[in-house]
Short mmCIF file of C-alpha atoms in Angstrom, two decimals:
data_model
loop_
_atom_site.label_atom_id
_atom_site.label_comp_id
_atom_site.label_asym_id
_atom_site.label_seq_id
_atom_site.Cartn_x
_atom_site.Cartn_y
_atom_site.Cartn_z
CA UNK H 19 10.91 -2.28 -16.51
CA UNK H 20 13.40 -0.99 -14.03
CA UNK H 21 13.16 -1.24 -10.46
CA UNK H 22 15.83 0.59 -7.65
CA UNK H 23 17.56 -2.07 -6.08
CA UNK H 24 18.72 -1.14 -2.22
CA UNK H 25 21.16 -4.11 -2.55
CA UNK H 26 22.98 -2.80 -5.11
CA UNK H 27 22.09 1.47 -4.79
CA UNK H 28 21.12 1.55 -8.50
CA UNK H 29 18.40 1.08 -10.92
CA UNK H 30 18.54 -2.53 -12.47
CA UNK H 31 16.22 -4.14 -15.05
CA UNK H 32 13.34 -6.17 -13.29
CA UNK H 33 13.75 -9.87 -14.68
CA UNK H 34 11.64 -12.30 -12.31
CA UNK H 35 13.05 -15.31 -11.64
CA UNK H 36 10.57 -17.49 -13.27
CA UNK H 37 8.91 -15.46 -16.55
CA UNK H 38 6.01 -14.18 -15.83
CA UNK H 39 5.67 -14.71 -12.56
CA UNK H 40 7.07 -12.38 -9.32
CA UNK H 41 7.38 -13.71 -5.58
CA UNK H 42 7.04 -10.23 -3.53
CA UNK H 43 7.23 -10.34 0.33
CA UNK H 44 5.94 -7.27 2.11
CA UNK H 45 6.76 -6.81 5.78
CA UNK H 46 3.61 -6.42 7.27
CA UNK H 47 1.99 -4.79 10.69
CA UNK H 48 3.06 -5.68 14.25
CA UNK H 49 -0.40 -6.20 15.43
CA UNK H 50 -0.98 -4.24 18.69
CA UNK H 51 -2.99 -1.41 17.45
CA UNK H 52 -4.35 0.16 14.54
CA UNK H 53 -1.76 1.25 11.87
CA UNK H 54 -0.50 4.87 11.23
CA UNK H 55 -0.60 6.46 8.18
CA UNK H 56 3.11 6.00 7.35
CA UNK H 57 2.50 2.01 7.49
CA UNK H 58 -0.57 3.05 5.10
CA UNK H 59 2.00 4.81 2.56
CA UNK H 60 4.23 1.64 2.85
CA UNK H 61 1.17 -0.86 2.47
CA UNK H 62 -0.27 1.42 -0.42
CA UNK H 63 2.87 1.72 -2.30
CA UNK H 64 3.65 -1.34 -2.56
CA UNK H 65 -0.13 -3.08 -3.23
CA UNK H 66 0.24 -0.76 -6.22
CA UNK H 67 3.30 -2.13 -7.08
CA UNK H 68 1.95 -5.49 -6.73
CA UNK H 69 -1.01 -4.39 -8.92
CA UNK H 70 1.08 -2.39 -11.80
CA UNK H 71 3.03 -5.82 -11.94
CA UNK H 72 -0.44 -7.42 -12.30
CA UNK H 73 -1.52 -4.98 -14.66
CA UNK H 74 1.81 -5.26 -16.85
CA UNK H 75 1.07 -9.58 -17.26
CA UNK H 76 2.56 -11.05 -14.24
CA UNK H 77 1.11 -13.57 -11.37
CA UNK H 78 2.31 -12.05 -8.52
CA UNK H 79 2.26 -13.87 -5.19
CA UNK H 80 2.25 -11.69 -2.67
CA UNK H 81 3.35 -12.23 0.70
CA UNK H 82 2.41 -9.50 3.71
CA UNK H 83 3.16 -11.10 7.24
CA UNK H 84 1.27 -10.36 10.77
CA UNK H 85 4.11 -10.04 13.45
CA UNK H 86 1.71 -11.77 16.21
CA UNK H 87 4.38 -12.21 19.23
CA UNK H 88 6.70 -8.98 19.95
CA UNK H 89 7.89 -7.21 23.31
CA UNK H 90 4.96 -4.67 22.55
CA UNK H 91 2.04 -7.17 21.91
CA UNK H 92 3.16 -8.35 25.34
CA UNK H 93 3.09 -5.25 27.01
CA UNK H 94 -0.39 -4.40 25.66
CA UNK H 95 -1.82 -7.73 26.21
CA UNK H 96 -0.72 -7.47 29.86
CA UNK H 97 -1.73 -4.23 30.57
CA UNK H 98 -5.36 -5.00 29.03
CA UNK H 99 -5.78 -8.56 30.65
CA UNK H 100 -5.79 -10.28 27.55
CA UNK H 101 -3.73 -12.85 26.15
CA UNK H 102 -1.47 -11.71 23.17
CA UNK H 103 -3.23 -14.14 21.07
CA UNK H 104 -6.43 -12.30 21.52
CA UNK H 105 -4.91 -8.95 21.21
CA UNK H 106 -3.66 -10.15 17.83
CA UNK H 107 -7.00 -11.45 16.48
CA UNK H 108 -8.48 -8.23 17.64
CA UNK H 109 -5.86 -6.02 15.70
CA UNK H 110 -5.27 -8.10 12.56
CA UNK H 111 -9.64 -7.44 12.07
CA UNK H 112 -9.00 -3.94 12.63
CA UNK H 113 -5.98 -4.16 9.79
CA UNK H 114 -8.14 -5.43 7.45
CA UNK H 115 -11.28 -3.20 7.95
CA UNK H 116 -8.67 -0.48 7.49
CA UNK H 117 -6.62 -1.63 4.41
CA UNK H 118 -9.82 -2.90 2.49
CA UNK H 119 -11.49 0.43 3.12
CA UNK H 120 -8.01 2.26 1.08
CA UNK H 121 -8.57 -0.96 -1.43
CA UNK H 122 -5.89 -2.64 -0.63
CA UNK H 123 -6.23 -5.85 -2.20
CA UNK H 124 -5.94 -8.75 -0.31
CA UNK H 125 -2.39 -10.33 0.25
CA UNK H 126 -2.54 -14.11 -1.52
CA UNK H 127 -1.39 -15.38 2.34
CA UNK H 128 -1.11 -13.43 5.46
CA UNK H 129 0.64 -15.29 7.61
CA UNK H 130 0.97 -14.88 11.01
CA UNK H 131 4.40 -15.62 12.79
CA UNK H 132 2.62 -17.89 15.59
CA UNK H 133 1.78 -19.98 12.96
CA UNK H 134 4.92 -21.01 11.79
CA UNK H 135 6.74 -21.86 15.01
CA UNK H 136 7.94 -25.21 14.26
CA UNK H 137 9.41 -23.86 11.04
CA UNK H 138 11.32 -21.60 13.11
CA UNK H 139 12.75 -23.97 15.37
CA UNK H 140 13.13 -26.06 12.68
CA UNK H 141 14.93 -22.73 11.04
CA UNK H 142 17.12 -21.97 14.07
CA UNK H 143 18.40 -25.42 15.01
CA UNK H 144 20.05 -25.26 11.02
CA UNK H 145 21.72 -21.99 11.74
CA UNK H 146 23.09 -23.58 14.95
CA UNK H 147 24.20 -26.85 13.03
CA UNK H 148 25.92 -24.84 10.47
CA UNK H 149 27.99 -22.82 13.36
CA UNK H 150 26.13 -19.51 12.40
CA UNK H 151 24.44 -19.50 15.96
CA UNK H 152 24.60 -20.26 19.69
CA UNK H 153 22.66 -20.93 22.46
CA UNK H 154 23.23 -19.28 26.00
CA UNK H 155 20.78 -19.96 28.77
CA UNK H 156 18.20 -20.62 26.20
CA UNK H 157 18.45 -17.88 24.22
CA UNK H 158 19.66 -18.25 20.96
CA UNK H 159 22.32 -15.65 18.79
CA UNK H 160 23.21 -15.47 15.12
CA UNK H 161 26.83 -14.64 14.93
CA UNK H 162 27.24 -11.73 12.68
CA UNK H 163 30.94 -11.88 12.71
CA UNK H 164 30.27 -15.66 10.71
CA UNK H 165 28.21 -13.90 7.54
CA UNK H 166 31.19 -11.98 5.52
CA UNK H 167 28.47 -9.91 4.12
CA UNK H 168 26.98 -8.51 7.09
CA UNK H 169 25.88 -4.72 6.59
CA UNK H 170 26.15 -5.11 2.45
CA UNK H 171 22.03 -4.08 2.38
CA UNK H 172 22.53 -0.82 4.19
CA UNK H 173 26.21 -0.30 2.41
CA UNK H 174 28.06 -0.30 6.12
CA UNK H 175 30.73 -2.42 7.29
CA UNK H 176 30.30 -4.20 10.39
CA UNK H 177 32.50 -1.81 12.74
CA UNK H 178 30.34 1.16 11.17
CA UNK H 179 27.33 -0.71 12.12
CA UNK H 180 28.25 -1.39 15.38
CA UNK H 181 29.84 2.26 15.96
CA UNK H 182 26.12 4.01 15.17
CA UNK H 183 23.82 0.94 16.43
CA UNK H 184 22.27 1.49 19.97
CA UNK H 185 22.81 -1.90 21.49
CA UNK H 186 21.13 -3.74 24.84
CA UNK H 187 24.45 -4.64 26.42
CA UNK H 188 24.57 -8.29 27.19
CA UNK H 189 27.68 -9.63 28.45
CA UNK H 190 26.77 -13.05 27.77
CA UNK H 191 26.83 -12.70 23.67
CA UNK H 192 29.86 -13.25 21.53
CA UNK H 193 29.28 -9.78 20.10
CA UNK H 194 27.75 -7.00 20.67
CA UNK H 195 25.86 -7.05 17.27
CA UNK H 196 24.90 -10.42 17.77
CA UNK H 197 21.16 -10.58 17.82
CA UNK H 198 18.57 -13.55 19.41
CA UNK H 199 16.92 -15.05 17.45
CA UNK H 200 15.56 -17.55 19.80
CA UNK H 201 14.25 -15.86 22.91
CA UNK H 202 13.83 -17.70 26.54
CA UNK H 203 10.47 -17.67 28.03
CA UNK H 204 10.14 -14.74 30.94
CA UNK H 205 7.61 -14.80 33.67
CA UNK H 206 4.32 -13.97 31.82
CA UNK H 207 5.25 -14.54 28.51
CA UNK H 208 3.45 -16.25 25.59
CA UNK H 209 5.96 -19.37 25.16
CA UNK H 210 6.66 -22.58 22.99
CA UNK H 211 8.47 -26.10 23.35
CA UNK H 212 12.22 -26.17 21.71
CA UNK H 213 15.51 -27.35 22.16
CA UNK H 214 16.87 -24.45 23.61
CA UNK H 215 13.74 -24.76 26.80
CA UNK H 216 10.29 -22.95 26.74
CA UNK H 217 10.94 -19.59 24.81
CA UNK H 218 9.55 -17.50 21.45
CA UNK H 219 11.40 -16.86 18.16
CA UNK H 220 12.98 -13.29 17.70
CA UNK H 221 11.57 -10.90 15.30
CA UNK H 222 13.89 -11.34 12.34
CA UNK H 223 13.66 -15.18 12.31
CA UNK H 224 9.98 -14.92 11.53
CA UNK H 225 10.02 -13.62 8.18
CA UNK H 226 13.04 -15.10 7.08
CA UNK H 227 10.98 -18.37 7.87
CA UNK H 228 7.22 -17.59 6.46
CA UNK H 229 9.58 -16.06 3.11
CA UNK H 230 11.54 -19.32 2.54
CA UNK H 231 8.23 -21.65 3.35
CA UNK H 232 5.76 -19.77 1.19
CA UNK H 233 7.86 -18.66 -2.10
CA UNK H 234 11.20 -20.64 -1.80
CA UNK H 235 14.82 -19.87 -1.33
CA UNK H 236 15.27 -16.74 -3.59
CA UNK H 237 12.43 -14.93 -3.78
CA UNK H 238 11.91 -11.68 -6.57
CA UNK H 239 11.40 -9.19 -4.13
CA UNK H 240 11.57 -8.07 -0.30
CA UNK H 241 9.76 -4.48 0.23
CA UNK H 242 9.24 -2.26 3.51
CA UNK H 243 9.77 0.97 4.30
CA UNK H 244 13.27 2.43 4.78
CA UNK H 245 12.81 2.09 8.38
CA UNK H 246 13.50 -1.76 8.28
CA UNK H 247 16.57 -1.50 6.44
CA UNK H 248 18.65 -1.83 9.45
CA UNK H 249 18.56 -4.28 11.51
CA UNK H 250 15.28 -5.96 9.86
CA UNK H 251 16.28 -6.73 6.41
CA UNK H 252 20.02 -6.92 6.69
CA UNK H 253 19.77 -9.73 9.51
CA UNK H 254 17.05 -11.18 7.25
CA UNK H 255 20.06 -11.35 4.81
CA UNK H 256 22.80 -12.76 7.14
CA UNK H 257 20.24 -15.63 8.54
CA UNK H 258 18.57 -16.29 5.19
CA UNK H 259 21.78 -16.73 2.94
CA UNK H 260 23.63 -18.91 5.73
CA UNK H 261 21.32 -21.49 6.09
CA UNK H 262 20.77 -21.74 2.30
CA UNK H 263 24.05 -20.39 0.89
CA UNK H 264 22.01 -18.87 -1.50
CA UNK H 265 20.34 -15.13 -1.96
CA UNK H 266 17.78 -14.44 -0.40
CA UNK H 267 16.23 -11.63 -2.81
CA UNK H 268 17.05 -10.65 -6.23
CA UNK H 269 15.71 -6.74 -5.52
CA UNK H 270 14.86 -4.49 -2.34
CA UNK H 271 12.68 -2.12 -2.33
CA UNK H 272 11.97 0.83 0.33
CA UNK H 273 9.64 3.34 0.97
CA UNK H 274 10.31 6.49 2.16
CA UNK H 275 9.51 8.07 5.19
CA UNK H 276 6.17 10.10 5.59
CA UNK H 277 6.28 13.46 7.75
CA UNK H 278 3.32 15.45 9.24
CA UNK H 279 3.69 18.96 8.44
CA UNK H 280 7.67 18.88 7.90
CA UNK H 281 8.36 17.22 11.27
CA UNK H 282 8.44 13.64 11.80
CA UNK H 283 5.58 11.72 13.05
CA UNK H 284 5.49 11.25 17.01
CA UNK H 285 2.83 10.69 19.42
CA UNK H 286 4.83 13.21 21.32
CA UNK H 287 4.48 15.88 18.87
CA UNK H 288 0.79 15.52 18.73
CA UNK H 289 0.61 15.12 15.39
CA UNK H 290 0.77 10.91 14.89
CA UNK H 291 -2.37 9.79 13.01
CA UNK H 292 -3.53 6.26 12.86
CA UNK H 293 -5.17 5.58 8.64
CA UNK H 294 -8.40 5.00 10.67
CA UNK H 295 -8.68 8.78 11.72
CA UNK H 296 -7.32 10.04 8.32
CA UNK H 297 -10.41 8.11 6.59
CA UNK H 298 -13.01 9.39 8.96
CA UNK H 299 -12.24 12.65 7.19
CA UNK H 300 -10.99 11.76 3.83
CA UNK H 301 -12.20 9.24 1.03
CA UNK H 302 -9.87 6.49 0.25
CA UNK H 303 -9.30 8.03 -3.47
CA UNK H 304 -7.67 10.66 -1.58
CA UNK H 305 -5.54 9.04 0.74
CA UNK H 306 -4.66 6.79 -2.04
CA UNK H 307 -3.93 9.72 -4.86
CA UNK H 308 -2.03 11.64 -2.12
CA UNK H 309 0.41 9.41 -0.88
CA UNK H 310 0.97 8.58 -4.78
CA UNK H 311 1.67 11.82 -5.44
CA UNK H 312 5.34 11.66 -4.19
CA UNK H 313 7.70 8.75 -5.65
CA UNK H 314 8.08 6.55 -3.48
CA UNK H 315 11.51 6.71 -2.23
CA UNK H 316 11.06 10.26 -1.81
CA UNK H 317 10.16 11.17 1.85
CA UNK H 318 6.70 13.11 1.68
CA UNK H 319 5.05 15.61 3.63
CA UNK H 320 1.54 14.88 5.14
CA UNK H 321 -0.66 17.95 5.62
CA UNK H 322 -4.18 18.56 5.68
CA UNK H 323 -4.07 21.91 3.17
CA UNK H 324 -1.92 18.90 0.94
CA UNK H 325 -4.46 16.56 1.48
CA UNK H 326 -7.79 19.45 0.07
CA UNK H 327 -5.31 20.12 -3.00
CA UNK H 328 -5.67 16.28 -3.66
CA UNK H 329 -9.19 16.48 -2.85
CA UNK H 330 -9.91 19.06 -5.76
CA UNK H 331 -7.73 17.49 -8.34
CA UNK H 332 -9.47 14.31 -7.23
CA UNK H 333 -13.01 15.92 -8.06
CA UNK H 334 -11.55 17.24 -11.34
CA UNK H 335 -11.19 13.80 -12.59
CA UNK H 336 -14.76 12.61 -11.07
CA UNK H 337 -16.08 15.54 -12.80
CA UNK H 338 -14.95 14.23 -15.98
CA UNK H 339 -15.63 10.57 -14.96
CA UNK H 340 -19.31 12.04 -14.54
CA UNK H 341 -19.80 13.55 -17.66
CA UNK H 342 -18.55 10.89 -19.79
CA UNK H 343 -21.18 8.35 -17.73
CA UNK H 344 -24.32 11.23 -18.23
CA UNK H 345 -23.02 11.48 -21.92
CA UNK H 346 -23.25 7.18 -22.30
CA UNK H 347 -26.77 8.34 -21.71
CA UNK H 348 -27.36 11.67 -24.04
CA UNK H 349 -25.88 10.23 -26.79
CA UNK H 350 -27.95 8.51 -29.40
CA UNK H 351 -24.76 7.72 -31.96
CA UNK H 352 -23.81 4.43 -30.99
CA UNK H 353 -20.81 3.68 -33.31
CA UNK H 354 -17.00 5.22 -33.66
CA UNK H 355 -17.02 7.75 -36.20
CA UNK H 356 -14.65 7.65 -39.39
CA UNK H 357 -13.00 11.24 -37.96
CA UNK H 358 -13.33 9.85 -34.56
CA UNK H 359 -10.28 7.26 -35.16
CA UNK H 360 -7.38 8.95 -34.89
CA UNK H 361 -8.50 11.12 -31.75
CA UNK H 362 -8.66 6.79 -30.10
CA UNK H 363 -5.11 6.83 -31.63
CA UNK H 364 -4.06 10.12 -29.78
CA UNK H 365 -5.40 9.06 -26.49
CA UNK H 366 -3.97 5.49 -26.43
CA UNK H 367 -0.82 7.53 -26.48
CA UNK H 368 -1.91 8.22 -23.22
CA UNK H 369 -1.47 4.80 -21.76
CA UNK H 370 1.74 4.37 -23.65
CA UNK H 371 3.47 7.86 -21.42
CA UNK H 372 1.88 6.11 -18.17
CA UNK H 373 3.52 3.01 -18.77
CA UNK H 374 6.65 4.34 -19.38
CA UNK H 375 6.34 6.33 -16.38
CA UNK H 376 5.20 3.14 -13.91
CA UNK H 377 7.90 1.52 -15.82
CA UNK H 378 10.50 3.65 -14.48
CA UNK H 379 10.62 2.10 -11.22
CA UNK H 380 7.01 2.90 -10.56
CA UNK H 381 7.28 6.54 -10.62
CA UNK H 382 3.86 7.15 -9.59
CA UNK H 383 3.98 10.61 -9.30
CA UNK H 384 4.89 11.28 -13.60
CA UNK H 385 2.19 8.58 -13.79
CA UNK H 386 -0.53 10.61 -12.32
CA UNK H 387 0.60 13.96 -14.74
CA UNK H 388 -0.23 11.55 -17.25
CA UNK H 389 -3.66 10.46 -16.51
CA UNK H 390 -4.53 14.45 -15.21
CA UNK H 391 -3.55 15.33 -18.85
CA UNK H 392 -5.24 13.08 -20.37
CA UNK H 393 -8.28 14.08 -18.59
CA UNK H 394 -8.06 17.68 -19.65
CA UNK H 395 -7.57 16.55 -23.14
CA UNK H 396 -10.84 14.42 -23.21
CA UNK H 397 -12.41 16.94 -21.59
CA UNK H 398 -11.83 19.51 -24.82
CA UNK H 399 -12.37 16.80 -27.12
CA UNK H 400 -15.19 14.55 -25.48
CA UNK H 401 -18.63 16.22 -26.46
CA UNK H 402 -22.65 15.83 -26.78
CA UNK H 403 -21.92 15.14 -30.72
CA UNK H 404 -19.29 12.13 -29.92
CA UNK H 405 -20.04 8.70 -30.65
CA UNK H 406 -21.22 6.31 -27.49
CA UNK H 407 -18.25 4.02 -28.71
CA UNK H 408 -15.47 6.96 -27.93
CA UNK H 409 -17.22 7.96 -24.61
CA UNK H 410 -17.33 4.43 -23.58
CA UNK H 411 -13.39 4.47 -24.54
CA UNK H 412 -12.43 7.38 -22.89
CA UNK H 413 -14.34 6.30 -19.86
CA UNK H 414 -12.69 3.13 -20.01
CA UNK H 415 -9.34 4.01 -20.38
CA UNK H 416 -9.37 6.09 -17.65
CA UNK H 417 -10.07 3.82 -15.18
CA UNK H 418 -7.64 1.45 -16.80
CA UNK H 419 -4.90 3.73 -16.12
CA UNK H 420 -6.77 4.23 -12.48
CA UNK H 421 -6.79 0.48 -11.34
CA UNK H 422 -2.73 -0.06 -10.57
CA UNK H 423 -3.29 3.13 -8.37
CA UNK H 424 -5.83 2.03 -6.88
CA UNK H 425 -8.45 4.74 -7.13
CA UNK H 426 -10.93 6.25 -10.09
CA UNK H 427 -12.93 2.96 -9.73
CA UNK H 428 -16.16 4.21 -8.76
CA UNK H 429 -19.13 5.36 -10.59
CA UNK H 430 -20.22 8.83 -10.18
CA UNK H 431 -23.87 8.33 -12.01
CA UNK H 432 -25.78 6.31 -8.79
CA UNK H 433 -29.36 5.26 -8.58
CA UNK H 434 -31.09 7.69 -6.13
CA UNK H 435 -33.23 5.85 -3.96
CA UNK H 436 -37.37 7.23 -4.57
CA UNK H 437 -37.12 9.99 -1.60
CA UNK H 438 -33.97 11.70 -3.80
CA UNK H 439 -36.01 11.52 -7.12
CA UNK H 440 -39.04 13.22 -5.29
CA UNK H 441 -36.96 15.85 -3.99
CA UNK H 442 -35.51 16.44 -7.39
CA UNK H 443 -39.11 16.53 -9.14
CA UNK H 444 -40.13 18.95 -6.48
CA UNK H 445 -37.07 21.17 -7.08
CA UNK H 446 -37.96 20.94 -11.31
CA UNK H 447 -41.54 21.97 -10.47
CA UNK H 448 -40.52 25.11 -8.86
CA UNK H 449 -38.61 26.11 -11.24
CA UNK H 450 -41.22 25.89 -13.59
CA UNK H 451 -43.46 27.71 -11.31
CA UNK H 452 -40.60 30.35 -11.06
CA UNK H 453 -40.63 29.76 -7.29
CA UNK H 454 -37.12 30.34 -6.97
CA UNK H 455 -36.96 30.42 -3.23
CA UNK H 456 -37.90 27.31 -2.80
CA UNK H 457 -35.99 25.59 -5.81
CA UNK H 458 -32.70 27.16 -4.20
CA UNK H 459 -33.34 25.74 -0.61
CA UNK H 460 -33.90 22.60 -2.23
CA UNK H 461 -30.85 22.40 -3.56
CA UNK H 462 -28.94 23.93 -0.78
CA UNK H 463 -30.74 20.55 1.49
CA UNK H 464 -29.46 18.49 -1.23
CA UNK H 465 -25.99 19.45 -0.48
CA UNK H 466 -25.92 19.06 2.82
CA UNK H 467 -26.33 15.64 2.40
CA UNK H 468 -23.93 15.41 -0.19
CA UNK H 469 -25.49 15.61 -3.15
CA UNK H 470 -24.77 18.33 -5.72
CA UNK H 471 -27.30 19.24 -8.66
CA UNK H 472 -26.08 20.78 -11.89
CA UNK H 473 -28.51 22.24 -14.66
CA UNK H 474 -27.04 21.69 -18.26
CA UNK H 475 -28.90 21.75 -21.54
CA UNK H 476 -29.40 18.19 -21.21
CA UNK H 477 -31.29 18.60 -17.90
CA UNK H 478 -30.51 18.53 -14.34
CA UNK H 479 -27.04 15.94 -13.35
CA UNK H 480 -26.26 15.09 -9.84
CA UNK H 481 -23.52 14.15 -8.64
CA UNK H 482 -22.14 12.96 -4.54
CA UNK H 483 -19.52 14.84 -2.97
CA UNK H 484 -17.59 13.63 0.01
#
């Protein structure tokens, strides 16, 4: 398996620290409203990543912080009358309502930064022992001029940094790139007992902390989107490595930026989304299969006419889900035919390509070829005269292939409650009494409430559109 390492700008050979097992730390949501879609392509890119790894033998703990204290969560708080802490609770429900409705599986800890504020003390006071930090009218500074590797994440010297970097002038640090990582209290904030007087930790002390306290001193891998390249991750770096001396992550991975209709996303463009109002109008499959449909360190572009092209191909593969779950009940063959066991031999190469493909730094996009041609070849080959066993193998392995991405999961064959089978039986009897009229407005109510009937040779199959 190969993974793109930002550290290093190059493809390297994943080899987790201990064998078998992967520490992955996600950055995670500041929580002061609901997230946007292009966190929702960062936290579904790498939950599959986390699942592929799953899928491929490891025990992957994964870590996904909640950024609980920020300049913004203050703002909001204050202008709503609420205390930050409620704010937080408020939007860290809201998260998860969102991420479990795209099936994002739950993180093994979310931790939230409050939590951990003796640990960050505890964290700061080191850096200051070791002469990487200083303390000015109770705020605290790591001294970036101290790490000799400052900049090597986003491949930039310090003077290039500096040169490009928009910076909050204050006179009273050693250097301009200098950043707090120990903030004194202002009038109105949130605050907690230190050394240093009443204050609140920065934001890149906080998941330099929850990383080293929940998975150790080198950790497998550090993921966000590109965005948090510079300043997040590479003062992450500088902090991490000097208290420890050691590294802080073997591999980095980033996820591209996501555009809405080839301009970026801005709430001053009109065209910034939240995932909430993208699922009001969209199943999760699609979200899911769309923002899969790019690599991931390829920016993609976000569109609604991109999102009904997903939608159909989507269908196509629910069609053939459907099928092979009405033919599980057709069939009366229950066993894998002699001249049935090569064609299992042909499709398993199937799973082979796809891992290949998600092996190749997760190239989700070649992936997702895969299982769409593999679906069009069952569907040619998959028919009323196959055995129950190869149906049941075809239907399996398709949702095998599914799982890492997070999607082809459900069933398409559902129990219709009495009322639906009524309706149906009335809609068979006129037919039989040739009252076509009424058969076709039948079926037309039927599909506007999402239900779609199909007449084979094996009878009338329904099926639930979105």
């Amino acid at each position: 398996m190969k993974v793109f390492n930002t550290l290093t700008r190059k493809k390297e050979e994943f080899i987790s620290i201990k064998p078998k097992e992967v520490n992955m730390y996600v950055c995670g949501p500041t929580v002061y409203n609901y997230f946007h879609i292009g966190n929702g392509r960062t936290f579904i890119v790498f939950d599959t990543v986390r699942r592929y790894l799953e899928y491929r033998g490891y025990k992957v703990n994964f870590i996904q912080n909640f950024t609980d204290i920020d300049d913004k969560m203050i703002k909001k708080a204050n202008e709503e009358g609420i205390t930050v802490k409620e704010l937080g609770d408020r939007f860290i429900d809201e998260y998860y309502k969102d991420a479990d409705a795209l099936n994002i599986e739950r993180a093994t800890v979310n931790p939230r930064a409050t939590e951990f504020i003796d640990e960050i003390v505890q964290f700061v006071k080191d850096l200051i022992d070791k002469g990487y930090a200083y303390e000015v009218d109770g705020d605290v500074y790591f001294e970036t001029k101290k790490f000799d590797e400052y900049g090597k994440l986003s491949g930039q010297n310090l003077e290039d940094l500096q040169a490009g970097a928009r910076i909050n002038v204050d006179e009273r640090k050693k250097d301009p790139m200098d950043f707090a990582i120990w903030k004194k209290q202002k009038p109105g904030e949130p605050a907690w007992e230190s050394p240093w007087g009443m204050g609140r930790p920065g934001w890149h002390i906080e998941c330099s902390c929850m990383a080293y306290k929940l998975l150790g001193e080198t950790i497998d891998i550090h993921a966000g989107g590109y965005d948090l390249i510079f300043p997040h991750h590479e003062n992450e770096i500088a902090q991490s490595e000097c208290r420890t001396g050691k590294t802080f992550a073997k591999y980095w991975m980033h996820s591209a930026f996501l555009n809405v209709n080839n301009e970026k996303m801005s709430k001053s463009l009109n065209n910034f989304f939240t995932a909430r109002d993208i699922l009001a109008k969209y199943a999760p499959d699609v979200v899911r299969l769309f923002m899969l449909s790019g690599h991931y360190r390829t920016q993609l572009n976000f569109s609604e006419d991109l999102l009904e092209s997903t939608k159909a191909g989507l269908e196509r593969i629910y069609n053939a889900i459907g099928n092979l779950e009405n033919l599980l009940d057709e069939i009366k063959e229950e066993n894998l035919k002699e001249n049935e066991k090569d064609y299992v031999k042909h499709i398993d190469e199937y799973r082979d390509k796809y891992i290949e493909k998600m092996d190749d730094d997760f190239n989700t996009a070649d992936a997702i070829a895969v299982i769409f041609d593999m679906v069009r070849d069952i569907n040619t080959n998959i028919t009323i005269d196959s055995s129950k066993e190869l149906v049941k193998y075809s239907l399996d392995l398709i949702r095998e292939l599914g799982n890492p991405l997070g999607i082809l999961q459900n069933s398409v064959k559902e129990n219709l409650d009495e009322e639906m089978e009524k309706i149906i039986e009335q809609r068979q009897q006129a037919r039989k009494e040739k009252n076509w009229a009424l058969a076709d407005k039948i079926r037309d109510d039927l599909k506007d409430r999402g239900i779609v009937l199909e007449d084979t040779p094996q009878g009338v199959r329904w099926k639930k559109i979105n």
